[in-house]
Each structure stands twice: as C-alpha cells, then as structure tokens.
XYZ file of C-alpha atoms in Angstrom:
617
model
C 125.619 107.313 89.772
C 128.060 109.884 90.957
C 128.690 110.228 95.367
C 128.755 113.093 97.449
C 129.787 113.097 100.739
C 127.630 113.154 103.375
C 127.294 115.995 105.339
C 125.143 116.652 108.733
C 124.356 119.647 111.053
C 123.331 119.745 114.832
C 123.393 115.979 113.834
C 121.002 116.390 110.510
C 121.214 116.363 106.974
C 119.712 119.021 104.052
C 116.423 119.093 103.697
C 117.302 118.671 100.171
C 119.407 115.403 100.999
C 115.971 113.712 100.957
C 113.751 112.130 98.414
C 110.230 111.764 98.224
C 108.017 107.933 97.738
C 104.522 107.313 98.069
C 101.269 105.477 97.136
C 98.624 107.420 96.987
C 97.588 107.202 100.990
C 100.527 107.936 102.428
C 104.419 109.323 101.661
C 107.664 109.003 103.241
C 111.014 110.970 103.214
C 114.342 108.759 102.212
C 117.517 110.456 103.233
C 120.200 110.096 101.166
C 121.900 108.264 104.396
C 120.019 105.219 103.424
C 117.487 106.507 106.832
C 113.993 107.209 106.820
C 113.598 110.040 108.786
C 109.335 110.586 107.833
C 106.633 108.376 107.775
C 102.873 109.017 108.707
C 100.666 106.186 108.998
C 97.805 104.935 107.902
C 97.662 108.582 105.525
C 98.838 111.582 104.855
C 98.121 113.686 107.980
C 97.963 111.169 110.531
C 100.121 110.761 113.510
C 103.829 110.788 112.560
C 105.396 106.615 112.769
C 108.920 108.200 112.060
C 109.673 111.570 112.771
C 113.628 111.699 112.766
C 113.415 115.270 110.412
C 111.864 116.765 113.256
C 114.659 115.530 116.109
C 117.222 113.095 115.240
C 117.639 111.883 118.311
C 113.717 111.579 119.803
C 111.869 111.591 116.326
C 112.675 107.831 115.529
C 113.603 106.459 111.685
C 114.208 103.511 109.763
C 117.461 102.573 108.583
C 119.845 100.437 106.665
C 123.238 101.884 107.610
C 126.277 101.215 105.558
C 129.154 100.762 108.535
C 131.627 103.512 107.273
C 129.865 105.209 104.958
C 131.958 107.643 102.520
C 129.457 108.920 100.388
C 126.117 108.447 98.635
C 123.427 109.478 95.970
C 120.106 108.805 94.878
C 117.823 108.631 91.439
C 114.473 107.549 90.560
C 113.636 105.148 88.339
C 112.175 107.187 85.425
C 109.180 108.105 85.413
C 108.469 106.330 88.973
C 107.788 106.737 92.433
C 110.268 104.286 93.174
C 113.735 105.566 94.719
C 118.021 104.177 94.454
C 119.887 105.304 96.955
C 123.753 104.198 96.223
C 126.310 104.060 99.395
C 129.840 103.962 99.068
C 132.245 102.335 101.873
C 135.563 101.432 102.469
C 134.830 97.644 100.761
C 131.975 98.421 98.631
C 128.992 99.910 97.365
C 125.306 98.974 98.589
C 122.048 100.035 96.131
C 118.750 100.221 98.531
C 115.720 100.735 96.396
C 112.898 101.821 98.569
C 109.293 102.462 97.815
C 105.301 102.237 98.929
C 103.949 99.177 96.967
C 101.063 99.115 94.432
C 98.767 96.543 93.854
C 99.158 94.100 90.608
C 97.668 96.423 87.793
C 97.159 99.420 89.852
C 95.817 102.169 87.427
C 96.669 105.719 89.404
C 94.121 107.566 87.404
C 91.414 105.665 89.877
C 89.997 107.326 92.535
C 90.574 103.973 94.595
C 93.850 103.084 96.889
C 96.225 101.349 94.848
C 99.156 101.183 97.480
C 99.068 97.620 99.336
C 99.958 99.423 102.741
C 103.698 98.372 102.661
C 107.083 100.144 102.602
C 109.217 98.093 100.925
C 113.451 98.040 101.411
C 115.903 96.199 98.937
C 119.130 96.597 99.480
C 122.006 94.849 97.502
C 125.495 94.621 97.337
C 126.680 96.084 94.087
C 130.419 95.422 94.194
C 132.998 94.130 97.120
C 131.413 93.215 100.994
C 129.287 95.570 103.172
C 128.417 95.449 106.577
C 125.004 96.679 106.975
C 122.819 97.679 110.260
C 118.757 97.523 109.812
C 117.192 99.583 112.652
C 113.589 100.403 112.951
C 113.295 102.740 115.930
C 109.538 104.144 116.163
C 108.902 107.636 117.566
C 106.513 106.440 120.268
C 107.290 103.580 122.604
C 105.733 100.179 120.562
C 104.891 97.043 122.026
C 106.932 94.317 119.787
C 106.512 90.404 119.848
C 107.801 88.087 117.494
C 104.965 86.613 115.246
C 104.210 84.345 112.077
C 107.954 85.312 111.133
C 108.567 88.440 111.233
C 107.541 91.006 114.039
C 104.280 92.731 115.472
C 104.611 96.115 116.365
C 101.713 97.849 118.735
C 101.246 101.481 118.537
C 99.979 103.498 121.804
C 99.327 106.298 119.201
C 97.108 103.949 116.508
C 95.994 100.737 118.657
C 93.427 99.815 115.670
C 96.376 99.292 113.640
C 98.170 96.607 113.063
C 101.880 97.240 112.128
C 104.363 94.250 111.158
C 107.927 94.416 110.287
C 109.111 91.733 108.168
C 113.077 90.923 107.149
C 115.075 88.409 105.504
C 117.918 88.661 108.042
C 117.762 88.258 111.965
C 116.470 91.098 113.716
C 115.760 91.586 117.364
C 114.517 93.771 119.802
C 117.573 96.173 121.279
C 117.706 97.417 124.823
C 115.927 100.452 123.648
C 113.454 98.761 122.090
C 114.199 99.493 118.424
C 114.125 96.464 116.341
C 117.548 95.691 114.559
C 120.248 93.770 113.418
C 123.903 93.793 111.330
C 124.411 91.497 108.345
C 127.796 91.274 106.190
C 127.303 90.927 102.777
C 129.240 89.736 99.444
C 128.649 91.047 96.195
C 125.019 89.984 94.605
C 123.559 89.346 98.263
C 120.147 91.128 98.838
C 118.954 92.207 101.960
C 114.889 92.753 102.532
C 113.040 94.829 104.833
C 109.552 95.225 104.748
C 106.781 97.530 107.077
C 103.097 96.487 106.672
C 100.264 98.466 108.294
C 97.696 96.891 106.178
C 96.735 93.891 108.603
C 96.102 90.896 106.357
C 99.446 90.031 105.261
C 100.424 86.924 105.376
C 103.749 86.832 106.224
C 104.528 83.162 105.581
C 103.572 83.825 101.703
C 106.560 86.388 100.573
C 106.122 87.890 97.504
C 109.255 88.484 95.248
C 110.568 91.610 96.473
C 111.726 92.388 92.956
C 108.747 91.511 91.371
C 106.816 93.967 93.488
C 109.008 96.736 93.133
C 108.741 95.818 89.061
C 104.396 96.011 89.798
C 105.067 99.307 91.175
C 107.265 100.583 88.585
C 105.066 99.556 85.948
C 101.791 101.202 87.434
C 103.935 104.568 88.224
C 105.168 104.427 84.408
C 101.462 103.629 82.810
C 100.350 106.789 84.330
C 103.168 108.812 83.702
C 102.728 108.028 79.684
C 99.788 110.410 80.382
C 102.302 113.256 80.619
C 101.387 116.012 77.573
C 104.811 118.119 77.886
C 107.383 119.628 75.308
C 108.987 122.357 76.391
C 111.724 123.727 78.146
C 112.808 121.053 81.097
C 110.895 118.508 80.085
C 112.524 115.953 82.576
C 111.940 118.290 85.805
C 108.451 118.949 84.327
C 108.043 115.486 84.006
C 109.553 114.176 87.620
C 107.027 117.557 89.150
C 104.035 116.444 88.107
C 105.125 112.684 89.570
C 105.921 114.824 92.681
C 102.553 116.280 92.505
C 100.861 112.452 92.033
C 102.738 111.667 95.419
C 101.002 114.104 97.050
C 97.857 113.302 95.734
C 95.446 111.192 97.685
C 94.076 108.849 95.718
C 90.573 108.317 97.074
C 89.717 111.479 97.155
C 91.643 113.786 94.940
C 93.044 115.931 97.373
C 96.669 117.343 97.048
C 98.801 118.129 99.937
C 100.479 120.953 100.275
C 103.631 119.216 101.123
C 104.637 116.224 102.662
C 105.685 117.692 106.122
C 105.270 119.708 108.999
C 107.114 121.936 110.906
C 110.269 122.144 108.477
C 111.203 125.508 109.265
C 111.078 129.246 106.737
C 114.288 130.393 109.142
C 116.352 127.893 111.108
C 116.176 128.428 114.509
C 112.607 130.566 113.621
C 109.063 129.591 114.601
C 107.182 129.871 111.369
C 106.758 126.139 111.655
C 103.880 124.527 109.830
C 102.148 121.678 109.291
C 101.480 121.165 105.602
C 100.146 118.154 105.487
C 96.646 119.139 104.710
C 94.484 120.157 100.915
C 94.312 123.989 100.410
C 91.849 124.840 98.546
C 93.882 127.491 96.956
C 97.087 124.986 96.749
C 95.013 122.486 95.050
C 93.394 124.243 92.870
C 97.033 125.744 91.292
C 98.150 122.083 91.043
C 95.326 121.333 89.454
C 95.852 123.909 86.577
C 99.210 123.085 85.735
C 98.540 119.287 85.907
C 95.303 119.834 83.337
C 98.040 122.069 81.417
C 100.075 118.469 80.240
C 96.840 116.523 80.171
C 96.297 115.539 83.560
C 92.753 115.974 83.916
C 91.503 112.935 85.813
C 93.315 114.352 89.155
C 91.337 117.835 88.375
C 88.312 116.440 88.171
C 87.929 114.328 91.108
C 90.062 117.630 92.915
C 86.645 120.149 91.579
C 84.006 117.279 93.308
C 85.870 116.293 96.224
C 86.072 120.153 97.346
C 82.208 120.940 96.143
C 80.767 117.802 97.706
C 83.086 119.360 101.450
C 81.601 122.941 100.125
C 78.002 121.948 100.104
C 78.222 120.262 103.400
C 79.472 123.108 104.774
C 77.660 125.594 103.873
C 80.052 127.019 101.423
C 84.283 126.082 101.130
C 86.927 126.579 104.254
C 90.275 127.435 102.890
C 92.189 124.216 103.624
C 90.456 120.569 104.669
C 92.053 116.834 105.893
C 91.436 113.862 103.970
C 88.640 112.657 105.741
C 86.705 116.669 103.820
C 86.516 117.678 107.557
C 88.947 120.450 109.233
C 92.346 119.833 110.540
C 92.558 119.487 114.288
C 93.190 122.183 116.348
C 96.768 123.391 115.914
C 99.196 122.573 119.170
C 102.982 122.810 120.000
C 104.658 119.162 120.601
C 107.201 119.774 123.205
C 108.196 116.411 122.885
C 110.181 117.298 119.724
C 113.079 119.902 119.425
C 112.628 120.326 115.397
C 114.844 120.336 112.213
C 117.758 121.595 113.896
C 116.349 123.274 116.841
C 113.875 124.970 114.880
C 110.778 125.126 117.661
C 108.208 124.457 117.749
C 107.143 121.515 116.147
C 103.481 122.142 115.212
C 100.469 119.973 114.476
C 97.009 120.829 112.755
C 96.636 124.247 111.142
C 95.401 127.197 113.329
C 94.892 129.120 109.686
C 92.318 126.846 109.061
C 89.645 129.050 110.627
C 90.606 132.123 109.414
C 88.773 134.218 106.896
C 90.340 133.852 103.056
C 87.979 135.415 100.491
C 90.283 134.138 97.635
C 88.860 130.828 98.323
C 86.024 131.878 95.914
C 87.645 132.321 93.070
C 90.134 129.735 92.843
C 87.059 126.887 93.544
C 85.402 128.658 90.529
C 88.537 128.607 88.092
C 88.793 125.175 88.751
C 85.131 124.679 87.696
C 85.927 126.955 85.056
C 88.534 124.618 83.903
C 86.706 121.210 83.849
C 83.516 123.178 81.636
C 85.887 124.687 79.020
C 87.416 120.925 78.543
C 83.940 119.960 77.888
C 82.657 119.128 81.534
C 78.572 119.516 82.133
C 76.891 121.373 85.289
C 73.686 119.648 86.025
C 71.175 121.781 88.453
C 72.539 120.604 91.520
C 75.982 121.739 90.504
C 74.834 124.847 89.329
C 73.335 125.220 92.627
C 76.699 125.004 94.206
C 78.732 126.974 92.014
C 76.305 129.455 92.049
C 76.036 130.157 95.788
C 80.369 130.567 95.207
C 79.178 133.564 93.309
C 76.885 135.203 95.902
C 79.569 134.262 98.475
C 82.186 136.446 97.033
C 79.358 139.423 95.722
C 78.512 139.419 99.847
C 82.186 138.820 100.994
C 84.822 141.199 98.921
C 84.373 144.683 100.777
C 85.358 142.789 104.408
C 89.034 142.264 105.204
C 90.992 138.655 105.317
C 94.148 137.093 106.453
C 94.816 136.970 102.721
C 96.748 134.502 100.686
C 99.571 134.633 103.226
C 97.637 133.634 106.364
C 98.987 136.422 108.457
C 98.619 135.989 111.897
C 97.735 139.877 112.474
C 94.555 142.125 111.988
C 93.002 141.013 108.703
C 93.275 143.948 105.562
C 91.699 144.058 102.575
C 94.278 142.336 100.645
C 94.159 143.037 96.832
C 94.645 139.279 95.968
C 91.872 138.287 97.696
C 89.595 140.816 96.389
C 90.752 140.187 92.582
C 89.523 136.753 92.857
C 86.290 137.404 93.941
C 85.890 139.691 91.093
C 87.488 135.728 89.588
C 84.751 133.657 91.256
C 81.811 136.363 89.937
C 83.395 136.374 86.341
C 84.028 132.734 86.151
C 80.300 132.019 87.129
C 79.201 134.261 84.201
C 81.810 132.417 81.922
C 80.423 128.949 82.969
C 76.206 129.955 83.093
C 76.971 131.284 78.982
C 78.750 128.234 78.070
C 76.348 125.963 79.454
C 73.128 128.068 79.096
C 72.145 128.029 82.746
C 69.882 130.566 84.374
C 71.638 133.049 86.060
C 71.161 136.794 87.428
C 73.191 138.052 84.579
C 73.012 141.912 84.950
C 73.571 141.806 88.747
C 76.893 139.711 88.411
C 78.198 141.913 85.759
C 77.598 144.670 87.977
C 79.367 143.603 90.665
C 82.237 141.839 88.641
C 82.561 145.369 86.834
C 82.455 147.370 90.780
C 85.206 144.830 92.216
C 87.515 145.266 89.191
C 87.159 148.461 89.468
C 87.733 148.802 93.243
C 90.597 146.376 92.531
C 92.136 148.975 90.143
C 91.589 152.161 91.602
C 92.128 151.490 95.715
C 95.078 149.004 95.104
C 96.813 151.201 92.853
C 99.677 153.509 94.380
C 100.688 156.499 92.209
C 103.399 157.571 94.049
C 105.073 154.461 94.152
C 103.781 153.848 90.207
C 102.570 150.063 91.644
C 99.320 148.304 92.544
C 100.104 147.282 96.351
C 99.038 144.594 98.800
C 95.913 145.391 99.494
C 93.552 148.629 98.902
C 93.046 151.897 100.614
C 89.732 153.178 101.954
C 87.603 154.881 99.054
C 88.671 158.449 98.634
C 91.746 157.938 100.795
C 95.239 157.522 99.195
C 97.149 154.257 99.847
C 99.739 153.303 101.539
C 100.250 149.526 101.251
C 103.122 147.588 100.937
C 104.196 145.290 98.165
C 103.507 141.648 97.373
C 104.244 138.667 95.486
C 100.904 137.803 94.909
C 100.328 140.629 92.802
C 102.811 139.080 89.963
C 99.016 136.448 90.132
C 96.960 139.355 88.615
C 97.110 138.751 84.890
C 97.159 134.692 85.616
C 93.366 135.088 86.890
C 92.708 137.724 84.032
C 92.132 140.295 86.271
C 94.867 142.815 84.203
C 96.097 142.169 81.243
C 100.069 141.225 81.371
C 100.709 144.138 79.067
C 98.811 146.935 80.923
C 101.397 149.623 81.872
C 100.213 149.416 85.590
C 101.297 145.446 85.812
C 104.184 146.205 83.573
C 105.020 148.947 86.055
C 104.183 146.963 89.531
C 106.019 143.643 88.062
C 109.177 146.481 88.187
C 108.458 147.166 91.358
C 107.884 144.012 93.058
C 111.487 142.725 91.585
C 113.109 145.692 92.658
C 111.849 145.800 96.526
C 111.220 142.346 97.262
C 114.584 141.064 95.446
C 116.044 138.279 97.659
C 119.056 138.145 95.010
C 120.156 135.830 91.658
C 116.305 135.400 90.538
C 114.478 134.583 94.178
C 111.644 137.140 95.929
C 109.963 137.527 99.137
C 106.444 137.065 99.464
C 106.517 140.246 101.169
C 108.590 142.543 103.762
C 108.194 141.957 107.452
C 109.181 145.895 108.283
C 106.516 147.082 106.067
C 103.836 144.344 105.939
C 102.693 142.885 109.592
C 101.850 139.344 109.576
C 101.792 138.969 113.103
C 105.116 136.792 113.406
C 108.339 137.457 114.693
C 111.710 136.294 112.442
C 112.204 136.017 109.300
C 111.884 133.742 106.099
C 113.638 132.579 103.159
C 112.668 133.329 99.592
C 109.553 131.879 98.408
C 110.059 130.132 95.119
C 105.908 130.260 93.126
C 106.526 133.866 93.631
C 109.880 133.801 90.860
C 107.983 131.224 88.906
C 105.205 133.911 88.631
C 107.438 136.658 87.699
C 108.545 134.063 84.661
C 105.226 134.157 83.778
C 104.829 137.845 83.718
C 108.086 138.308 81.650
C 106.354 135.453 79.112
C 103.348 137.127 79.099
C 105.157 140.374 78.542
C 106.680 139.132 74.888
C 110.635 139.049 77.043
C 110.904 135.382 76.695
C 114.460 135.126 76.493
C 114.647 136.776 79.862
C 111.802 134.843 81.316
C 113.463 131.486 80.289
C 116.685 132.057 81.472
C 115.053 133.181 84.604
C 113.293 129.962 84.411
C 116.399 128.256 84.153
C 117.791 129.568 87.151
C 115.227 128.421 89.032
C 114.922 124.460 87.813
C 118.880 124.521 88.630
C 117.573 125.091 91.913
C 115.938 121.461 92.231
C 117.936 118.641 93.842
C 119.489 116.048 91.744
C 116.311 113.828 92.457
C 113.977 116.899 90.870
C 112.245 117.935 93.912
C 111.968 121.657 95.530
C 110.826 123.069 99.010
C 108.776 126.441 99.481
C 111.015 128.347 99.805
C 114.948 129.198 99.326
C 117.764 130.847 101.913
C 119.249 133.862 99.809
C 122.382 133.522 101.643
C 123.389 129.843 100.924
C 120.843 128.604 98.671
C 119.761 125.624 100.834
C 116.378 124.438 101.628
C 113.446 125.824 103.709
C 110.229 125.097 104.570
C 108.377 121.581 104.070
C 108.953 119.416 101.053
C 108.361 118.662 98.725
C 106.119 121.673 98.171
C 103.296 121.561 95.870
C 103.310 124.901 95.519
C 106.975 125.074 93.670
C 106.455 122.132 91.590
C 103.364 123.289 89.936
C 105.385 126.691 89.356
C 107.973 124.735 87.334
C 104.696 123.144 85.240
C 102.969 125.954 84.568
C 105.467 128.613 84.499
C 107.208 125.635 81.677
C 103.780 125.170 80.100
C 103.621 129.222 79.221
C 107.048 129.175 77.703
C 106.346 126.721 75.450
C 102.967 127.681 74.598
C 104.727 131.067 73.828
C 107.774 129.522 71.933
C 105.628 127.971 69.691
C 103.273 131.307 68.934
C 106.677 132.754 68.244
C 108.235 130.369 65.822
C 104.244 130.404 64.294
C 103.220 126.657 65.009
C 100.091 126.148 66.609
C-alpha cells in the first residue's frame, strides 16, 4: 500500500482523507490518521457520539494514534465494507482494520439489521515496534465506570442506551475524561478496541476479533456477487454501489443522502446541511442506478417504505427520517465551530417542509421501475399510486422551491414541472401494463398540456435554451440556466436528440462551466436561492451531461468526460457533492449518494451504448 503524508488545516484533514464503514443502521467516518472523527448512534440520523469533522477540538473522536506518524493510506477489502488503514513511523508500520460488525450469516439483501451494534478496531504491527495511543473522547460529557472488563459509558444525550468500550490493553479514564491508554508493540502484536451500543454483550465471552471481521467480510462479499456491471470502471462502479449499501438502512430501505451534516459547499460559507436523512428524490435516483446492475431488492423495499410514509400522510413529503416521520426542526449548534470554521453546524432539515412538486414523479418512476421488472399493483396500491397522479394534475401550475431547495420565493421551476408531466405519464404506463382502471383520456390530457407548457414557457429563443423554470403564458422568459435541465431526456420528457436539448445541453456547459469537466447547479447572480456565498461544483450535474453526450451518439467525448470525473474519486472510491474548481478538493457531506449513483448510471449508459455500437445485445 503506498503512504502519503499527512496533511491538516486549521488542525483538520481533507474531507477526502476519510473513508466510509457501516452496517446497515448506522456509519462512521475513518480518517486516514487512524481517528474517527464521525459516529452517530444508535442510527443514521441520531445524535452525533463523535463529531471531531465538525470541530477537532470540541467534536470528540476515537483514535489509535501512531506516536510519530510519517505517513499513511487506506484500502478496502474488495468488495467490503470493511476498511485498512496503514501508518508509517519512525520504527514501523501499524495496519488498523476497522469496521461495523455483522451477524454470523448476515444476508444484506434482508430488510432486517444485520450489524451486531459494534465498531470493531484491530490494529497490528506489520513490521519493526510502534508505540500506539487508544483514546476514546466522546462529544458530550459521559459518565464512565469500569465494569465486567471493559468500561460503561453513560450518555446525557441517549440515557436508554447502553454504551461499552471494550480493549485488550489497559485503558483508563484521563483527567478530561476521555478513556485511553499507550501500548508499545513488536512486530505480529495485535491491539483490540471494541465500542458496543447494543446492550447484551457479554464482555467476559470475546469473540475472535479476526473471525468477526472474516463474518463481516464474507456477508459484505455474498451481496456484492449480486453486482450486474461490465463497463467502463467497473471497480469504482463496483466500490459505488457498496457506498450506496452503506447508506442504506437496512430495515427499512431508505438511503441517505450522505453520511454527514454540516460539511460545508464553501469553506468558511453557511450552506451547511444536514444530510443525514432519505430524499425522496435522492432515493429514488439511487434506486435506478442500483436496479441498473441488478440490485433490485434495495428498490423494492425503497418503492414500499416511501408509499406505506405516503399513504399515512396523505400523499409523499420530499425527504423523511428513518423512523417514515419528518426530520426535526432544523437548529444552529453553537456548541460546534464546523469543518474548519465553516458555521454553522446545522441539525434537522428546514427544507423538509417546503413545497417540491418533483416529488411526484420520481415516486412514480420508481413504481414504474419495479412493474416493468415484472412487479404487480394490487387495488390498494393502485389506490396510492393513483392519488400520485391527481397530486401532480392539481399541483404543476403552482410554484416550488424546486430541486435545489432554494431558500427564496418559490418559481415555477421547469424540473419540477417536467416530472409531474413524469408522475401523470408513468401512471398511464403502469394502469396499461397491468390493466387497471384508470381515467385514461383525462391523464393524457393533462400529460399532453404539461409537456406542452414544459416546452413552450421554459423555452428561451433568444438565448436558443430551455431555462430554469417557465415564464407566464404569453409572456417571454427570462430565466436563468440550470443543471437540472441536462435531467430532461433521463425522465423522457425530450428526446436527447431534439435540437432544443441538443442546443440547451450547449448552453448549460458553456455558462455554468466551473472548468476541466465540473458545472454549477446554477449561478447565484442570476438565479436567487435565498443564500449568501458561494458553492463548489456539483458533481450529478457532469455525470448528467455524460449522459446527454451518450445519449447524443458522442460517446468518445462522453467517456472521456466520464473519465475525468471517476479520477476525481479518492483512492478508497468514494466522492462528496460537490468539487472546489480552484483546487479540486472536497465539499459538501460524504459520501454523497447523489455522486455515486452518477458514476453507476452515467457507467451503466456507456456501456449499454458501447455495446449497441459494436452490435451485441
């Protein structure tokens, strides 16, 4: 494994100097330090344990520190969840393998936990001696005792759960109540730590830390041989759609948007997020490009999950938390300064309440999906999906926030309006396959008006492009532009090879080039969101233009493009939403669903088109 230097800023490293483990409930962030700077327990979007990627000095971590550290790396096991990080000192090299345990025989294709509510640490010395530090320093003040052999950790911020902190060398509690303790190790020598949050372990009955990382290996590689990929970067295809997995919740099917929040679009900036919830819109992407390489048990249980929250509710919200209900109100933590500096650190969503017509469609494509591979719709179903139709007949003529989630005056934004025109066509799509009753001459009427009003109001003449959302009838418009136009002829809404989208994807690289390949969503000067600052390149929006060029017959320009943008991924595979033009480092929270489905899909076309070319089915 080759070493790189380690290098920090305002005390912190990359974002991309991280890598991503999980098991099914919950994730964590490894840095390539040997820290863990991320860690929310018992799930997904619960309170932050560890939140050192947010303030290295308040956020807390976990780490085994190499003293004198020159350099380091990390890999993944193929085809696993389960992460090497190699350090390099003055006397000798340490490997820590780190992951979130599975159960004996775990099958990840079950909509049932699998993880055994444990964060596992091995660390051994691969060559010469090592002196090496384990602290475990919480972000909230813990109560710890020592019990059953190893130690009990109470947590103000979860008192129903029971956290215990297990290792094979002394630890104790240090004067600011971390838990730690320095070991010096010879070649071969292992070191284990362990975190358990489930709170039935019985300490006094170790398992073989090597034989559970080899459990969890094994149940990350059985579902990984359910990967249906040749094509162009088949291993970064391959280590995405793992990526995905990690952010998939296993109980319920829903996929995070990332694995963070508050990771900032502009250092210093205050477009700070929390990500850690299922968009509706998100999900239903990843669940495309994961049914693409035969991945359809995680768009299934995606499709009922989201109807089953849908039909509660009276009809879908844009985004949801794992337990189907809405995320908590969004609020500033003051108690955290943010990746460096970048305030404020946010949790819950305030987008979550705003009005997204696109919602419709995607919900529907997804159904649309899971019919075409042969799924039924019983009446109840049909019920549902049907009242997603009437939604988006009643809803397309009133202005949104949009697939952006601007924080400004809501516009008619032509995205959002194509895929209701989606969500109306879809339905007809699904009642003729299926032979279910349906108003059939009223939907075509209004899919035929809202194409049409999609055509004629978003298009610009003088500017020779369709435009971010449409003009009043009669009147001429005037919008700006907008990556998610380059979406049009993925929903079917224009053909790839219409002169207007031939035309508009011109114009949307020309004006919102961000340089070597990378786009804006947008243009702050021209297109109000409501925000002040700036933001880094978004990276689905260059995955879509690859898909335009494919669609467009230019496929040696759309792979190379292509290209450019897998080089982008860290050595460990893994991309964040979005890209600084000026350096090409990291920004925004990661690992982002959003840019790993691009590489799947945007791969998946390619090939698909390779193949037409060379005339093999």
């Amino acid at each position: 494994m080759p070493t790189r230097p380690l290098t920090r800023d305002r005390g912190q490293l990359p974002i991309e100097d991280h890598g991503l483990i999980g098991d099914g409930a919950t994730c964590a962030l490894v840095a390539r330090d040997g820290s863990i700077p991320w860690l929310c327990l018992p799930d997904f979007d619960s309170p932050p344990f560890l939140a050192g990627i947010l303030d290295h000095e308040r956020g807390g971590g976990f780490s085994i520190a190499l003293t004198g550290v020159q350099g380091a790396d990390q890999r993944y096991l193929d085809d696993t969840g389960v992460l090497l990080t190699e350090l390099h000192g003055p006397d000798g090299v340490v490997e820590i393998t780190d992951c979130l345990t599975l159960r004996a025989g775990a099958d990840l294709t079950e909509l049932v936990p699998a993880g055994r509510s444990e964060l596992l640490r091995l660390a051994r010395v691969v060559s010469g001696t090592a002196e090496l530090t384990v602290r475990l320093r919480p972000r909230d003040d813990v109560q710890v005792r020592e019990e059953g052999g190893g130690w009990a950790i109470s947590w103000p911020a979860r008192p129903d759960l029971r956290l215990t902190l297990w290792s094979s060398h002394p630890l104790a509690v240090l004067d600011d109540g971390s838990i730690g303790g320095t070991a010096t190790l010879r070649a071969g020598d292992p070191l284990t730590v362990a975190l358990h949050w489930s709170g039935n372990t019985r300490l006094q009955d170790r398992q073989d830390p090597a034989a559970l990382v080899h459990q969890t290996a094994t149940a990350w590689r059985s579902w990984a041989g359910r990967i249906r990929y040749e094509g162009p970067q088949r291993r970064l295809v391959r280590r995405s759609a793992i990526t995905l997995k990690l952010l998939d919740h296993a109980a319920t099917g829903a996929i995070m948007a990332a694995a963070t929040s508050s990771l900032p679009e502009d250092v210093g900036g205050v477009r700070n997020w929390d990500y850690r919830y299922t968009w509706v819109r998100d999900a239903a992407f990843s669940v495309y490009a994961l049914r693409r390489i035969g991945l359809t048990t995680e768009a299934d249980s995606f499709l009922a999950w989201t109807l089953t929250n849908a039909e509660r509710d009276g009809g879908p919200k844009i985004m949801y938390a794992l337990d189907g209900g809405q995320p908590p109100e969004e609020w500033e933590d003051p108690a955290l300064r943010g990746w460096r500096g970048s305030a404020p650190v946010r949790w819950g969503n305030g987008a979550a309440g705003q009005t997204q017509h696109d919602v419709y469609g995607e919900l529907m494509d997804v159904a649309h999906q899971w019919t075409s591979d042969g799924g039924s719709v019983d009446p109840h179903l049909w019920t549902a999906l049907s009242a997603l139709a009437e939604q988006a007949i009643d809803s397309w003529r009133t202005p949104d926030q949009g697939i952006w989630e601007i924080r400004s005056a809501g516009r008619p934004f032509t995205y959002s309006v194509a895929m209701c025109q989606v969500a109306v066509d879809r339905a007809l799509r699904i009642a003729d396959r299926c032979g279910l009753d349906h108003p059939r001459e009223r939907w075509e009427a209004a899919a035929r008006e809202i194409r049409a009003a999609v055509l004629e109001r978003s298009w610009d003449e003088g500017r020779g492009s369709f435009t971010e959302h449409m003009a009043a009838e009669g009147e001429p418009n005037r919008g700006g532009l907008d990556g998610s136009l380059l979406a049009l002829p993925l929903r079917g809404v224009v053909p790839f090879d219409d002169p207007r989208m031939v035309a508009t994807v011109e114009r949307v690289r020309e004006h919102l080039d961000a340089g070597d390949g990378l786009l804006y969503r947008y243009l702050h000067s021209e297109s109000d969101d409501g925000l002040p600052g700036d933001e880094g390149a978004f990276l689905l929006c260059s995955f879509w233009l690859v898909d335009n060029l494919t669609g467009q017959g230019r496929l040696d320009e759309a792979e190379a493009l292509y290209d450019s943008l897998c080089a982008r991924a860290t050595p460990l595979g893994l991309l964040s939403e979005e890209i600084d033009p000026r350096d090409g480092s990291f920004l925004g929270n990661f690992p982002q669903a959003f840019s790993h489905l691009g590489v799947i899909a945007s791969g998946w076309k390619l090939a698909q088109a390779r193949r037409a070319e060379a005339g093999r089915p």
